[in-house]
Amino acid sequence: MASLLQDRLPINQDVLLMQKGTLMRKVRSKIWKRLRYFRLQQDCMTVWHARQAGGKAKPSFSISDVETVRKGDESELLRSLAEEFPLEQGFTVVFHGRRSNLDLVANSPEEAQTWMQGLQILVDFVTNMDQQERLDQWLSDWFQRGDKNQDGRMNFQEVQRLLHLMNVEMDQEYAFQLFQAADGSHSDTLEAKEFTEFYKALTKRTEVQELFENFSADGQKLTLLEFVDFLREEQKEGDHAPDLALELIDCYEPSESGKLRHVLSMDGFLGYLCSKDGDIFKPTYLPIYQDMTQPLNHYYINSSHNTYLVGDQLCGQSSVEGYIRALKRGCRCLEVDIWDGPNGEPIVYHGHTLTTRIPFKEVVATVAQYAFQTSDYPVILSLENHCSWEQQEIMAQHLTEILGEQLLSTTLDGLLPTQLPSPEELRRKILVKGKKLKTLEEDLEEEEEEEELESESVEEQETELEPETEFETQRLSPRSMDKKEKVLMCPLLCPPICCQIMIQPPLPKLKSPLLPKQKSTPIICPALSALVVYMKSVSFHSFTHSKEHYRFYELSSFSEAKAKRLIKEAGNEFVQHNAWQLSRVYPSGLRTDSSNYNPLEFWNVGCQMVAMNVQTAGLEMDIYDGLFRQNGGCGYVLKPDFLRDTQSSFHPERPISPFKTKMLLVQVISGQQLPKVDETKERAIVDPLVRVEIFGIRPDTSWQETNYVENNGFNPHWGQTLCFRVLVPELALLRFVVQDYNWTSRNDFVGQYTLPWTCMQQGYRHIHLLSKDGTSLHPASIFVYICIREDLEVDES
């Protein structure tokens, strides 16, 4: 079967050496380090391993599972073992999704280079494969699994076993008929090309054939006009249907003569429906398509909670890998909990728990390296600072020296802004979010004064920069500049205990006022404070207080419980608050298992930074990934206009006009190549059903599901229509879930796909399923028909 891809594979000396096999050390921890024999299979698509050369081998990983390959010095684990194993002999295989990395140590730098280069060549090849090559690879994988004795051909018994592996329960007589029809050599076996014919017969799409014939006059082809009619009437492509039809024929018609005559064959029609153009997600919304020049507070911002954790909140591992994965998946706001560490170096971990610890400077170096690999738009470092004065100075030093020009340490033009800058203005900049001693206005005034006083004596400068313990967390707005609120904080208490004193100007600045047992050094180091520009953290008291006292660059954080209470008590005020000021929501401290909340509840009032435990897969992360799948996956999504208006009347619990209810019709037609729930049970066939879920404002949140199809995960047919009424589609997301029906217990998860309503295409569409981990289950899909109508009934609102 490898012959399907063999001619196109980039086989070089490295790949050939990998096929011979190499004895390497697999490293899981400082203690677990074992020799394993790794070998690339002849198909060049899978790597197997055994305890020794010639031993019983089992699959280790598929090339399609690999995201990239890193050098040994980029691995935390291998760096910690540098005295035992030279770093140039090590390398790391990084997988898609949440699968743990594979750290390997070869016997020589040359062997390590062979595997690093060879793997990367194959990964690049798989990444750039077209649709036909992906199908060929998938067929090759199945042929390898079905060919039990590995003789390059399959007898009928092997085919029967393969059908069970492929989730097909088929009448034995009919299966034998397909087998005989494909056996062109009459050898009672199927070779590679014959297996392809067998697969085509097995996957004949009768429902697509019927659709094709409905628009084709002769049942053999779609003329240009017939295809234009289909695109306009069924796919709702509108006025650009004629131009689109020509583009699609040129792209998906396999025959050159068909392209010249501007006609589309059945194969071309199926190719279009299975492509990105026939996908349920609008292809024009996949790249960056939104206006990126609006203030930061007008966007939802992809944010992570306790980013350093790759496990639970109590005993989990802290790792820079958490930051790498978060940034790779498009996170733009990262959380860093910093505490005093040994040898004067700050450390990052979840305080007062048994989670492991990592040096702060390693986190900063990792952010510097990976910040803009996925997106050019700004990264926000949310600092939870628990350090002493001395180690705060070290923090400021690391941020300044390691991040260099990436770090934003003053306003963009050195002038006082009137609103937050845009993602476009902040391209490739890293912003610090945290507490600040002074206001931005005072910082800018001080910078001007320093420029004027450059000629003054060192003594005068030292006097001017004398440390103070007061730091300002709240300021009145320009309309009420007759008062200032200042807070004195005790550095010995955690969390800090604050007391407020009202100071009427023009009283002089207080010099080192002391609380009982308070040291004479401020809780915030000026050098660190100065790095906070547009992201000053302040305490939240009430929406009225924020409106009267806070500035646009000051933001508050809310626990999920507090945010939920505010939504119920003052939903519209929350919406207006988020139209001019940034808000961050974080999970409850009781979520020690790193579980997540539903982010939509907070997005519905315009909260920008809804922080998630991105290491934990599930429904909540499906919704989160679904929203940020659009706009190039850049981590910024423009909020609807009614959530950007400071005078907005919108209340998510009680939405009123001008919202007009939409009717959504979803006809679930069929499924294709659904995976098994349990790969170890060869004879277990799934009984699939499709569940369609809508998440949005409370009245819009609902779900419906089809009946289940018994014993068919390969090509099940449902043909059922589900109907939904949606009041605020701008805030709605759809989640399509395939489940394996289980009458004795909860249905098992098979695959899902989630997308925003605004990104959904109408018409006949394929939905390409993702795993629980968010990785592709290619070629698993479901085929649906989507129709959106105005609701003719009177809106309940």
Short mmCIF file of N, CA, C and O in Angstrom, two decimals, residues 262-305:
data_model
loop_
_atom_site.label_atom_id
_atom_site.label_comp_id
_atom_site.label_asym_id
_atom_site.label_seq_id
_atom_site.Cartn_x
_atom_site.Cartn_y
_atom_site.Cartn_z
N HIS A 262 -15.50 23.43 -18.88
CA HIS A 262 -16.20 24.05 -17.74
C HIS A 262 -17.36 23.19 -17.26
O HIS A 262 -18.49 23.70 -17.06
N VAL A 263 -17.11 21.90 -17.08
CA VAL A 263 -18.11 21.00 -16.53
C VAL A 263 -17.52 20.30 -15.31
O VAL A 263 -16.30 20.21 -15.15
N LEU A 264 -18.41 19.78 -14.46
CA LEU A 264 -17.98 19.14 -13.21
C LEU A 264 -18.53 17.72 -13.16
O LEU A 264 -19.74 17.51 -13.25
N SER A 265 -17.62 16.76 -13.05
CA SER A 265 -18.02 15.36 -12.94
C SER A 265 -18.46 15.04 -11.51
O SER A 265 -18.30 15.85 -10.60
N MET A 266 -19.00 13.82 -11.33
CA MET A 266 -19.40 13.39 -9.99
C MET A 266 -18.19 13.40 -9.04
O MET A 266 -18.30 13.83 -7.89
N ASP A 267 -17.03 12.94 -9.51
CA ASP A 267 -15.83 12.95 -8.66
C ASP A 267 -15.44 14.37 -8.28
O ASP A 267 -15.05 14.64 -7.15
N GLY A 268 -15.55 15.29 -9.24
CA GLY A 268 -15.23 16.69 -8.97
C GLY A 268 -16.22 17.31 -8.00
O GLY A 268 -15.85 18.09 -7.12
N PHE A 269 -17.49 16.96 -8.15
CA PHE A 269 -18.55 17.47 -7.27
C PHE A 269 -18.32 17.00 -5.83
O PHE A 269 -18.39 17.78 -4.88
N LEU A 270 -17.98 15.71 -5.67
CA LEU A 270 -17.70 15.16 -4.34
C LEU A 270 -16.44 15.80 -3.76
O LEU A 270 -16.38 16.11 -2.56
N GLY A 271 -15.43 16.01 -4.64
CA GLY A 271 -14.20 16.66 -4.19
C GLY A 271 -14.47 18.04 -3.64
O GLY A 271 -13.91 18.44 -2.61
N TYR A 272 -15.35 18.80 -4.32
CA TYR A 272 -15.71 20.14 -3.84
C TYR A 272 -16.42 20.06 -2.50
O TYR A 272 -16.08 20.79 -1.56
N LEU A 273 -17.40 19.17 -2.37
CA LEU A 273 -18.18 19.08 -1.14
C LEU A 273 -17.32 18.67 0.07
O LEU A 273 -17.61 19.05 1.19
N CYS A 274 -16.26 17.90 -0.19
CA CYS A 274 -15.39 17.44 0.91
C CYS A 274 -14.25 18.41 1.20
O CYS A 274 -13.49 18.21 2.15
N SER A 275 -14.14 19.48 0.41
CA SER A 275 -13.00 20.41 0.54
C SER A 275 -13.30 21.52 1.53
O SER A 275 -14.39 21.62 2.09
N LYS A 276 -12.34 22.43 1.71
CA LYS A 276 -12.54 23.59 2.57
C LYS A 276 -13.63 24.50 2.02
O LYS A 276 -14.31 25.21 2.78
N ASP A 277 -13.82 24.50 0.69
CA ASP A 277 -14.87 25.31 0.10
C ASP A 277 -16.25 24.73 0.38
O ASP A 277 -17.24 25.47 0.39
N GLY A 278 -16.32 23.42 0.59
CA GLY A 278 -17.58 22.79 0.93
C GLY A 278 -17.75 22.58 2.42
O GLY A 278 -18.72 21.95 2.87
N ASP A 279 -16.83 23.13 3.20
CA ASP A 279 -16.86 22.99 4.66
C ASP A 279 -17.93 23.89 5.25
O ASP A 279 -18.33 24.89 4.64
N ILE A 280 -18.40 23.57 6.44
CA ILE A 280 -19.41 24.39 7.10
C ILE A 280 -18.85 25.74 7.53
O ILE A 280 -19.58 26.72 7.66
N PHE A 281 -17.53 25.83 7.71
CA PHE A 281 -16.88 27.08 8.15
C PHE A 281 -16.56 27.94 6.92
O PHE A 281 -15.92 27.47 5.98
N LYS A 282 -17.02 29.19 6.92
CA LYS A 282 -16.75 30.09 5.80
C LYS A 282 -15.25 30.23 5.57
O LYS A 282 -14.54 30.70 6.47
N PRO A 283 -14.74 29.87 4.40
CA PRO A 283 -13.29 29.96 4.19
C PRO A 283 -12.76 31.38 4.25
O PRO A 283 -11.61 31.60 4.61
N THR A 284 -13.61 32.37 3.96
CA THR A 284 -13.16 33.76 4.01
C THR A 284 -12.98 34.26 5.44
O THR A 284 -12.37 35.31 5.67
N TYR A 285 -13.50 33.50 6.43
CA TYR A 285 -13.37 33.90 7.82
C TYR A 285 -12.23 33.16 8.54
O TYR A 285 -11.99 33.38 9.72
N LEU A 286 -11.53 32.30 7.80
CA LEU A 286 -10.39 31.59 8.39
C LEU A 286 -9.16 32.49 8.52
O LEU A 286 -8.52 32.49 9.57
N PRO A 287 -8.78 33.27 7.51
CA PRO A 287 -7.67 34.22 7.69
C PRO A 287 -8.15 35.43 8.49
O PRO A 287 -9.33 35.52 8.84
N ILE A 288 -7.25 36.35 8.78
CA ILE A 288 -7.64 37.58 9.49
C ILE A 288 -8.54 38.40 8.57
O ILE A 288 -8.15 38.79 7.48
N TYR A 289 -9.78 38.63 9.01
CA TYR A 289 -10.74 39.35 8.19
C TYR A 289 -11.37 40.53 8.93
O TYR A 289 -12.06 41.35 8.33
N GLN A 290 -11.13 40.63 10.24
CA GLN A 290 -11.78 41.68 11.02
C GLN A 290 -10.93 42.95 11.09
O GLN A 290 -9.73 42.93 10.83
N ASP A 291 -11.57 44.04 11.45
CA ASP A 291 -10.89 45.31 11.66
C ASP A 291 -10.03 45.19 12.93
O ASP A 291 -10.56 44.99 14.02
N MET A 292 -8.72 45.30 12.79
CA MET A 292 -7.81 45.14 13.92
C MET A 292 -7.28 46.48 14.42
O MET A 292 -6.26 46.54 15.11
N THR A 293 -7.97 47.58 14.09
CA THR A 293 -7.50 48.92 14.45
C THR A 293 -8.33 49.55 15.56
O THR A 293 -8.20 50.74 15.84
N GLN A 294 -9.19 48.77 16.20
CA GLN A 294 -10.00 49.31 17.28
C GLN A 294 -9.28 49.12 18.62
O GLN A 294 -8.36 48.32 18.72
N PRO A 295 -9.70 49.84 19.67
CA PRO A 295 -9.03 49.70 20.98
C PRO A 295 -9.09 48.26 21.50
O PRO A 295 -10.05 47.53 21.21
N LEU A 296 -8.10 47.87 22.28
CA LEU A 296 -8.01 46.50 22.79
C LEU A 296 -9.28 46.03 23.49
O LEU A 296 -9.65 44.86 23.40
N ASN A 297 -9.96 46.95 24.19
CA ASN A 297 -11.15 46.56 24.95
C ASN A 297 -12.33 46.20 24.06
O ASN A 297 -13.36 45.72 24.55
N HIS A 298 -12.20 46.36 22.75
CA HIS A 298 -13.27 45.99 21.82
C HIS A 298 -13.16 44.55 21.33
O HIS A 298 -13.95 44.12 20.50
N TYR A 299 -12.18 43.81 21.87
CA TYR A 299 -11.94 42.44 21.38
C TYR A 299 -12.04 41.42 22.50
O TYR A 299 -11.71 41.71 23.66
N TYR A 300 -12.51 40.22 22.14
CA TYR A 300 -12.30 39.06 23.01
C TYR A 300 -10.83 38.66 22.84
O TYR A 300 -10.32 38.62 21.71
N ILE A 301 -10.18 38.34 23.95
CA ILE A 301 -8.74 38.05 23.91
C ILE A 301 -8.52 36.63 24.46
O ILE A 301 -8.92 36.32 25.59
N ASN A 302 -7.91 35.79 23.67
CA ASN A 302 -7.64 34.40 24.05
C ASN A 302 -6.70 34.38 25.26
O ASN A 302 -5.56 34.82 25.17
N SER A 303 -7.20 33.88 26.40
CA SER A 303 -6.47 34.01 27.67
C SER A 303 -6.40 32.67 28.40
O SER A 303 -7.35 31.89 28.37
N SER A 304 -5.28 32.45 29.08
CA SER A 304 -5.12 31.21 29.84
C SER A 304 -4.94 31.51 31.33
O SER A 304 -4.43 32.56 31.71
N HIS A 305 -5.34 30.55 32.15
CA HIS A 305 -5.25 30.66 33.61
C HIS A 305 -4.13 29.76 34.10
O HIS A 305 -3.99 28.62 33.64
#
